[in-house]
Amino acid sequence: MSNGFETLAIHAGQEPDPLTGAVVPPIYATSTYKQDGVGGLRSGYEYSRSANPTRTALEEALAAVEGGARGLAFASGLAAEDTLLRTVCKPQDHVIIPNDAYGGTYRLFAKVNERWDLHYDPVPLHDLDAVAAAMTQKTKIVWVETPTNPLLGIADIAALAQLAHDNGSLLVVDNTFASPYLQQPLSLGADVVVHSTTKYVGGHSDVVGGALIAADRGLGEELAYHQNAIGAVAGPFDAWLTLRGLKTLGVRMDRHCDNAERIVHLLLAHPRVTGVLYPGLPEHAGHEVAVKQMKRFGGMVSFRVAGGEAEAVAVCDRAKLFTLGESLGGVESLIEHPGRMTHASAAGSPLEVPADLVRLSVGIETVDDLLADLTQALG
Ligand SMILES: Cc1ncc(COP(=O)(O)O)c(C=O)c1O
């Protein structure tokens, strides 16, 4: 089989059903499987926490589109992250995290895993000297988000992989914002890719899920062991929806990018917008690195408004076609105030986000309608 991105997304792990020829992998709504005599498993299936054919189809497709040895699907992005940390780290280990990590990831480190004596340091990942200085003998993971949520910061995956490996650490990349269509961290030297498949991979705001994709088969096996042992797996219905979303990721991402570029253009020219954060802009601090490692620059756009927090909240409230809501990556456009919504859990921490910031998840609606709504919302 040829291995273009869209071909893999549509076919990898998704051979027509041998029994009926169904071209779509069925939803195997079953918890258990008849054994042909004790220990006589058919195709390796015994219990659906351990493995389920619908989940297997998704896991194989995810591994293929990220270019990894093993893909694993979880009940949510955070469940995937937690399983990864509990597989790789033990008490007193250390992890470097982005100083503008997604708020939920930060909370997992600061409020959950710190109680189990897993140490972490938030570091600006664009500053390679700062990353090198923060590393210790105990650093097990350098955790990267690029682009970051919600400030759209860019980190150099290849350079960070080199730094991490020189220190005997793993490089983990949360690829949620870019999606595997725009960026493939394993090909740049990362060891594990993390996804909230809730976002672009699922793409339709109808399912919560997460994924890990490991470059190395051995680490993939360890992660699979912990996936089963901890149990935060994706159910078959969720795996099926996510797989359906994955098939159209390429065409959706291109339209997300087209629409985002038009919106960035509008925001740049607007007198009440004081700053536009988008890695596609030549003046963005991470633009050169983004050009090197991304195909295009994605559907997420953040901007700052004159008038501070009150005005940022008012813009969100006035938007109509842009739905006021958390999450991102679906076909419909969303608007939110990160300080009070997605990143409220980072308030008062070093990861607190600016109060005048508005974040857009630009959907794939008719772009002129999006431009008109944003124009009226900006007032
Ligand atoms: C970049 C990023 N990583 C991880 C997560 C967590 O994923 P989930 O909400 O599926 O648990 C999110 C959720 O917003 C996210 O934006």
Short mmCIF file of C-alpha atoms and ligand atoms in Angstrom, two decimals:
data_model
loop_
_atom_site.label_atom_id
_atom_site.label_comp_id
_atom_site.label_asym_id
_atom_site.label_seq_id
_atom_site.Cartn_x
_atom_site.Cartn_y
_atom_site.Cartn_z
CA MET A 1 0.00 0.00 0.00
CA SER A 2 1.29 3.49 -0.76
CA ASN A 3 1.78 5.56 2.32
CA GLY A 4 0.65 9.11 1.70
CA PHE A 5 -0.82 10.75 4.80
CA GLU A 6 -4.45 10.65 3.68
CA THR A 7 -4.09 7.08 2.42
CA LEU A 8 -2.80 5.95 5.81
CA ALA A 9 -5.52 7.90 7.65
CA ILE A 10 -8.20 6.17 5.60
CA HIS A 11 -6.75 2.66 5.30
CA ALA A 12 -4.12 1.84 7.94
CA GLY A 13 -5.52 -0.68 10.42
CA GLN A 14 -8.80 -0.59 8.51
CA GLU A 15 -8.84 -3.55 6.14
CA PRO A 16 -12.39 -4.47 5.09
CA ASP A 17 -13.98 -6.81 7.63
CA PRO A 18 -12.98 -10.42 6.70
CA LEU A 19 -16.44 -11.81 7.52
CA THR A 20 -18.73 -9.37 5.68
CA GLY A 21 -16.47 -7.08 3.65
CA ALA A 22 -17.72 -4.06 5.63
CA VAL A 23 -15.40 -1.20 4.60
CA VAL A 24 -15.71 0.47 8.00
CA PRO A 25 -14.34 -1.34 11.06
CA PRO A 26 -17.39 -2.38 13.11
CA ILE A 27 -18.05 -1.15 16.64
CA TYR A 28 -17.22 -4.24 18.68
CA ALA A 29 -19.54 -3.57 21.62
CA THR A 30 -18.35 -6.48 23.68
CA SER A 31 -16.49 -6.77 26.95
CA THR A 32 -15.32 -10.36 26.50
CA TYR A 33 -14.57 -12.97 23.79
CA LYS A 34 -15.31 -16.68 23.51
CA GLN A 35 -12.15 -18.72 23.87
CA ASP A 36 -11.57 -21.85 21.77
CA GLY A 37 -10.57 -23.92 24.80
CA VAL A 38 -8.82 -22.46 27.85
CA GLY A 39 -6.25 -19.93 26.69
CA GLY A 40 -7.28 -20.45 23.03
CA LEU A 41 -7.73 -16.81 22.06
CA ARG A 42 -9.03 -15.86 18.61
CA SER A 43 -6.74 -13.18 17.16
CA GLY A 44 -5.44 -12.35 20.64
CA TYR A 45 -8.65 -10.90 22.07
CA GLU A 46 -9.70 -11.92 25.59
CA TYR A 47 -11.15 -8.89 27.42
CA SER A 48 -11.86 -5.38 26.10
CA ARG A 49 -9.76 -3.46 28.63
CA SER A 50 -6.77 -5.37 27.28
CA ALA A 51 -7.76 -5.05 23.62
CA ASN A 52 -10.83 -4.46 21.45
CA PRO A 53 -10.80 -4.69 17.64
CA THR A 54 -12.34 -1.23 17.11
CA ARG A 55 -9.70 0.28 19.39
CA THR A 56 -7.00 -1.75 17.64
CA ALA A 57 -8.05 -0.25 14.29
CA LEU A 58 -7.73 3.26 15.73
CA GLU A 59 -4.43 2.47 17.42
CA GLU A 60 -2.91 1.11 14.22
CA ALA A 61 -4.11 4.10 12.22
CA LEU A 62 -2.70 6.53 14.80
CA ALA A 63 0.67 4.76 14.79
CA ALA A 64 0.72 4.93 10.98
CA VAL A 65 -0.08 8.64 10.65
CA GLU A 66 2.48 9.60 13.31
CA GLY A 67 5.09 7.20 11.91
CA GLY A 68 5.39 5.32 15.23
CA ALA A 69 5.91 1.70 16.21
CA ARG A 70 2.89 1.54 18.54
CA GLY A 71 -0.25 3.59 19.06
CA LEU A 72 -2.51 3.40 22.11
CA ALA A 73 -5.93 4.98 22.57
CA PHE A 74 -7.20 6.28 25.92
CA ALA A 75 -10.37 7.65 27.48
CA SER A 76 -8.99 11.22 27.34
CA GLY A 77 -5.81 13.14 26.63
CA LEU A 78 -5.11 13.46 30.34
CA ALA A 79 -5.59 9.72 30.85
CA ALA A 80 -2.95 9.17 28.16
CA GLU A 81 -0.60 11.65 29.85
CA ASP A 82 -1.07 10.07 33.27
CA THR A 83 -0.41 6.58 31.92
CA LEU A 84 2.76 7.80 30.21
CA LEU A 85 4.06 9.44 33.40
CA ARG A 86 3.32 6.39 35.51
CA THR A 87 5.05 4.15 32.97
CA VAL A 88 8.22 6.18 32.64
CA CYS A 89 8.66 7.99 35.99
CA LYS A 90 9.01 7.00 39.62
CA PRO A 91 9.09 9.08 42.83
CA GLN A 92 11.87 11.71 42.93
CA ASP A 93 12.23 11.80 39.16
CA HIS A 94 12.04 15.13 37.40
CA VAL A 95 10.23 16.42 34.31
CA ILE A 96 10.75 19.66 32.41
CA ILE A 97 7.43 21.13 31.26
CA PRO A 98 6.66 24.16 29.06
CA ASN A 99 6.18 27.37 31.03
CA ASP A 100 2.95 27.84 29.09
CA ALA A 101 1.72 24.24 29.12
CA TYR A 102 -1.98 23.45 28.74
CA GLY A 103 -3.58 24.18 32.14
CA GLY A 104 -4.79 20.60 32.64
CA THR A 105 -1.32 19.22 31.97
CA TYR A 106 0.11 21.69 34.47
CA ARG A 107 -2.53 20.64 37.02
CA LEU A 108 -1.62 16.98 36.51
CA PHE A 109 1.97 17.78 37.49
CA ALA A 110 1.30 20.43 40.15
CA LYS A 111 -1.73 19.01 41.96
CA VAL A 112 -1.67 15.27 41.30
CA ASN A 113 1.77 13.88 40.58
CA GLU A 114 3.68 16.20 42.88
CA ARG A 115 1.94 14.42 45.77
CA TRP A 116 3.66 11.27 44.52
CA ASP A 117 7.00 13.09 44.63
CA LEU A 118 7.38 13.59 40.89
CA HIS A 119 9.17 16.91 40.49
CA TYR A 120 8.73 19.32 37.62
CA ASP A 121 10.07 22.65 36.43
CA PRO A 122 8.24 24.98 34.02
CA VAL A 123 10.81 26.28 31.52
CA PRO A 124 10.50 28.49 28.40
CA LEU A 125 11.21 25.82 25.80
CA HIS A 126 12.26 28.25 23.05
CA ASP A 127 15.29 28.99 25.27
CA LEU A 128 17.55 25.95 24.80
CA ASP A 129 20.08 27.24 27.36
CA ALA A 130 17.31 27.44 29.96
CA VAL A 131 16.26 23.88 29.15
CA ALA A 132 19.85 22.62 29.43
CA ALA A 133 20.28 24.48 32.74
CA ALA A 134 17.10 22.95 34.18
CA MET A 135 18.13 19.36 33.40
CA THR A 136 19.36 17.09 36.16
CA GLN A 137 20.43 13.46 36.42
CA LYS A 138 16.84 12.77 37.50
CA THR A 139 15.22 14.37 34.45
CA LYS A 140 13.29 11.55 32.83
CA ILE A 141 11.23 13.58 30.38
CA VAL A 142 11.39 16.85 28.52
CA TRP A 143 7.72 17.54 27.85
CA VAL A 144 7.02 19.70 24.82
CA GLU A 145 3.93 21.40 23.48
CA THR A 146 4.32 23.11 20.13
CA PRO A 147 2.39 25.20 19.27
CA THR A 148 1.45 25.86 22.91
CA ASN A 149 -2.01 26.37 24.32
CA PRO A 150 -3.04 29.26 24.36
CA LEU A 151 0.00 31.44 23.58
CA LEU A 152 0.99 29.61 20.37
CA GLY A 153 4.65 29.47 21.37
CA ILE A 154 6.94 27.31 19.24
CA ALA A 155 9.63 24.91 20.47
CA ASP A 156 12.33 23.38 18.27
CA ILE A 157 11.57 19.65 18.42
CA ALA A 158 14.80 18.44 16.79
CA ALA A 159 17.02 20.62 19.00
CA LEU A 160 15.15 19.59 22.15
CA ALA A 161 15.35 15.90 21.18
CA GLN A 162 19.11 16.24 20.93
CA LEU A 163 19.33 17.95 24.34
CA ALA A 164 17.05 15.39 25.97
CA HIS A 165 18.89 12.41 24.52
CA ASP A 166 22.29 13.80 25.49
CA ASN A 167 20.98 13.81 29.06
CA GLY A 168 19.47 10.30 28.83
CA SER A 169 15.94 11.76 28.94
CA LEU A 170 12.92 11.11 26.71
CA LEU A 171 11.41 13.78 24.51
CA VAL A 172 7.60 13.77 24.67
CA VAL A 173 5.63 16.04 22.34
CA ASP A 174 1.99 16.94 22.85
CA ASN A 175 1.01 17.23 19.17
CA THR A 176 -2.63 18.16 19.83
CA PHE A 177 -2.51 21.67 18.34
CA ALA A 178 -0.66 20.79 15.14
CA SER A 179 -2.11 17.31 14.51
CA PRO A 180 -0.05 14.69 12.66
CA TYR A 181 -1.07 16.25 9.35
CA LEU A 182 0.91 19.42 10.06
CA GLN A 183 3.74 18.08 12.21
CA GLN A 184 5.30 14.67 12.86
CA PRO A 185 7.45 14.87 15.99
CA LEU A 186 8.74 11.28 15.85
CA SER A 187 10.43 12.03 12.51
CA LEU A 188 12.19 14.95 14.26
CA GLY A 189 13.59 12.75 17.04
CA ALA A 190 10.80 12.72 19.66
CA ASP A 191 10.25 9.45 21.56
CA VAL A 192 6.54 9.70 22.32
CA VAL A 193 3.70 11.76 20.87
CA VAL A 194 0.70 12.65 23.04
CA HIS A 195 -2.71 13.67 21.70
CA SER A 196 -5.92 14.88 23.04
CA THR A 197 -7.81 13.19 20.17
CA THR A 198 -10.81 15.15 21.47
CA LYS A 199 -9.44 17.97 19.28
CA TYR A 200 -8.33 17.87 15.62
CA VAL A 201 -7.99 14.08 15.31
CA GLY A 202 -11.63 13.49 16.33
CA GLY A 203 -12.47 16.83 14.75
CA HIS A 204 -16.23 17.02 15.35
CA SER A 205 -16.55 17.88 19.06
CA ASP A 206 -18.48 14.67 19.66
CA VAL A 207 -15.98 12.52 21.56
CA VAL A 208 -13.33 12.82 24.29
CA GLY A 209 -10.19 10.74 23.84
CA GLY A 210 -6.44 10.60 24.05
CA ALA A 211 -3.51 8.79 22.48
CA LEU A 212 0.13 7.89 22.91
CA ILE A 213 2.32 6.96 19.97
CA ALA A 214 5.78 5.57 20.72
CA ALA A 215 8.69 5.54 18.29
CA ASP A 216 10.26 2.52 19.96
CA ARG A 217 8.53 -0.86 20.06
CA GLY A 218 9.92 -1.72 23.52
CA LEU A 219 8.59 1.48 25.09
CA GLY A 220 5.34 0.88 23.19
CA GLU A 221 5.03 -2.52 24.89
CA GLU A 222 5.63 -1.00 28.34
CA LEU A 223 3.00 1.66 27.66
CA ALA A 224 0.55 -1.01 26.46
CA TYR A 225 1.18 -2.99 29.66
CA HIS A 226 0.35 0.09 31.75
CA GLN A 227 -2.63 0.98 29.55
CA ASN A 228 -4.15 -2.36 30.49
CA ALA A 229 -2.94 -2.30 34.10
CA ILE A 230 -4.27 1.21 34.78
CA GLY A 231 -7.32 0.77 32.56
CA ALA A 232 -8.09 4.25 31.19
CA VAL A 233 -8.87 2.88 27.72
CA ALA A 234 -10.99 4.29 24.90
CA GLY A 235 -14.30 2.44 24.60
CA PRO A 236 -15.29 0.98 21.20
CA PHE A 237 -17.88 3.67 20.39
CA ASP A 238 -15.39 6.43 21.17
CA ALA A 239 -12.65 4.67 19.19
CA TRP A 240 -15.00 4.38 16.21
CA LEU A 241 -15.94 8.08 16.25
CA THR A 242 -12.29 9.08 16.57
CA LEU A 243 -11.32 6.84 13.67
CA ARG A 244 -14.07 8.35 11.52
CA GLY A 245 -12.69 11.79 12.33
CA LEU A 246 -9.11 10.81 11.55
CA LYS A 247 -10.02 9.83 7.97
CA THR A 248 -10.75 13.47 7.02
CA LEU A 249 -8.03 15.12 9.11
CA GLY A 250 -5.99 16.22 6.10
CA VAL A 251 -8.77 18.03 4.25
CA ARG A 252 -10.10 19.55 7.46
CA MET A 253 -6.71 20.85 8.52
CA ASP A 254 -6.15 22.54 5.18
CA ARG A 255 -9.45 24.39 5.54
CA HIS A 256 -8.73 25.24 9.20
CA CYS A 257 -5.44 26.77 8.06
CA ASP A 258 -7.02 28.67 5.12
CA ASN A 259 -9.65 30.20 7.40
CA ALA A 260 -7.18 30.98 10.19
CA GLU A 261 -4.92 32.85 7.76
CA ARG A 262 -7.82 35.06 6.64
CA ILE A 263 -8.78 35.76 10.24
CA VAL A 264 -5.21 36.64 11.21
CA HIS A 265 -5.24 39.13 8.35
CA LEU A 266 -8.39 40.77 9.69
CA LEU A 267 -7.10 40.90 13.28
CA LEU A 268 -3.78 42.45 12.25
CA ALA A 269 -5.59 45.35 10.62
CA HIS A 270 -8.07 45.92 13.48
CA PRO A 271 -7.48 49.02 15.64
CA ARG A 272 -8.71 47.35 18.87
CA VAL A 273 -6.42 44.35 18.57
CA THR A 274 -3.09 44.98 20.28
CA GLY A 275 -1.34 41.74 19.35
CA VAL A 276 -1.92 38.62 17.23
CA LEU A 277 -0.32 35.31 18.17
CA TYR A 278 0.01 32.99 15.17
CA PRO A 279 3.14 31.03 14.23
CA GLY A 280 2.52 31.69 10.53
CA LEU A 281 3.35 35.39 11.02
CA PRO A 282 6.93 36.28 10.01
CA GLU A 283 7.19 38.47 13.13
CA HIS A 284 6.26 35.55 15.45
CA ALA A 285 9.33 34.68 17.55
CA GLY A 286 9.06 31.00 16.59
CA HIS A 287 8.23 31.49 12.91
CA GLU A 288 11.50 30.15 11.50
CA VAL A 289 11.33 27.00 13.60
CA ALA A 290 7.65 26.58 12.73
CA VAL A 291 8.49 26.78 9.02
CA LYS A 292 11.12 24.09 9.53
CA GLN A 293 8.91 21.61 11.37
CA MET A 294 5.30 22.35 10.37
CA LYS A 295 3.57 21.93 7.02
CA ARG A 296 1.25 24.87 7.75
CA PHE A 297 0.46 26.80 10.95
CA GLY A 298 -2.87 25.45 12.14
CA GLY A 299 -6.32 26.66 13.07
CA MET A 300 -5.61 28.17 16.48
CA VAL A 301 -5.30 31.95 16.74
CA SER A 302 -4.94 34.01 19.91
CA PHE A 303 -5.07 37.78 20.19
CA ARG A 304 -4.97 40.55 22.77
CA VAL A 305 -7.41 43.42 22.89
CA ALA A 306 -7.27 47.03 24.05
CA GLY A 307 -9.37 47.47 27.18
CA GLY A 308 -7.97 44.58 29.19
CA GLU A 309 -9.88 41.68 30.69
CA ALA A 310 -13.31 43.34 30.59
CA GLU A 311 -13.06 43.94 26.85
CA ALA A 312 -11.64 40.45 26.15
CA VAL A 313 -14.63 38.95 27.96
CA ALA A 314 -17.00 41.31 26.12
CA VAL A 315 -15.61 40.23 22.72
CA CYS A 316 -16.26 36.59 23.68
CA ASP A 317 -19.79 37.46 24.78
CA ARG A 318 -20.63 39.40 21.59
CA ALA A 319 -19.51 36.62 19.23
CA LYS A 320 -22.41 34.66 17.72
CA LEU A 321 -21.14 32.28 15.03
CA PHE A 322 -17.98 31.70 17.07
CA THR A 323 -19.49 29.65 19.89
CA LEU A 324 -18.35 30.56 23.40
CA GLY A 325 -16.85 27.34 24.66
CA GLU A 326 -13.81 25.40 25.79
CA SER A 327 -12.02 22.78 23.70
CA LEU A 328 -10.84 23.22 20.11
CA GLY A 329 -10.16 21.48 16.84
CA GLY A 330 -13.75 20.79 15.78
CA VAL A 331 -15.38 21.80 12.50
CA GLU A 332 -17.25 24.61 14.30
CA SER A 333 -15.47 27.80 15.37
CA LEU A 334 -15.08 28.45 19.09
CA ILE A 335 -14.05 31.51 21.08
CA GLU A 336 -12.96 31.64 24.69
CA HIS A 337 -11.25 33.67 27.41
CA PRO A 338 -8.35 31.41 28.52
CA GLY A 339 -7.76 33.29 31.79
CA ARG A 340 -11.25 32.56 33.06
CA MET A 341 -11.95 29.35 31.17
CA THR A 342 -9.44 26.73 29.91
CA HIS A 343 -6.52 28.09 31.89
CA ALA A 344 -8.29 29.10 35.11
CA SER A 345 -6.41 26.26 36.86
CA ALA A 346 -3.13 28.10 36.12
CA ALA A 347 -4.27 31.35 37.84
CA GLY A 348 -1.71 32.57 40.37
CA SER A 349 0.92 30.14 39.03
CA PRO A 350 3.91 30.87 36.79
CA LEU A 351 1.70 29.67 33.93
CA GLU A 352 -0.98 32.33 34.39
CA VAL A 353 -2.09 33.71 31.00
CA PRO A 354 -2.66 37.41 30.12
CA ALA A 355 -6.10 38.68 31.11
CA ASP A 356 -6.64 40.52 27.81
CA LEU A 357 -6.16 37.34 25.76
CA VAL A 358 -8.85 35.80 23.54
CA ARG A 359 -8.37 32.38 21.92
CA LEU A 360 -10.04 31.24 18.72
CA SER A 361 -10.38 27.73 17.40
CA VAL A 362 -11.08 28.58 13.78
CA GLY A 363 -13.49 26.10 12.26
CA ILE A 364 -14.23 25.23 8.65
CA GLU A 365 -17.39 27.30 8.13
CA THR A 366 -17.66 29.78 5.23
CA VAL A 367 -14.85 32.18 5.97
CA ASP A 368 -16.78 35.36 5.09
CA ASP A 369 -19.32 34.50 7.80
CA LEU A 370 -16.53 34.06 10.33
CA LEU A 371 -14.94 37.38 9.35
CA ALA A 372 -18.28 39.18 9.67
CA ASP A 373 -18.94 37.72 13.13
CA LEU A 374 -15.51 38.62 14.42
CA THR A 375 -15.82 42.14 13.05
CA GLN A 376 -19.09 42.71 14.93
CA ALA A 377 -17.74 41.05 18.10
CA LEU A 378 -14.71 43.35 18.15
CA GLY A 379 -17.11 46.29 18.05
C1 LIG B 1 -2.73 20.65 24.28
C2 LIG B 1 -3.63 19.76 25.11
N1 LIG B 1 -3.14 18.63 25.64
C3 LIG B 1 -3.91 17.81 26.38
C4 LIG B 1 -5.24 18.12 26.64
C5 LIG B 1 -6.04 17.18 27.52
O1 LIG B 1 -6.89 16.42 26.74
P1 LIG B 1 -8.34 15.87 27.22
O2 LIG B 1 -9.19 17.08 27.47
O3 LIG B 1 -8.78 15.03 26.07
O4 LIG B 1 -8.10 15.09 28.47
C6 LIG B 1 -5.79 19.27 26.09
C7 LIG B 1 -7.21 19.60 26.35
O5 LIG B 1 -7.65 20.71 26.11
C8 LIG B 1 -4.97 20.11 25.31
O6 LIG B 1 -5.45 21.26 24.77
#
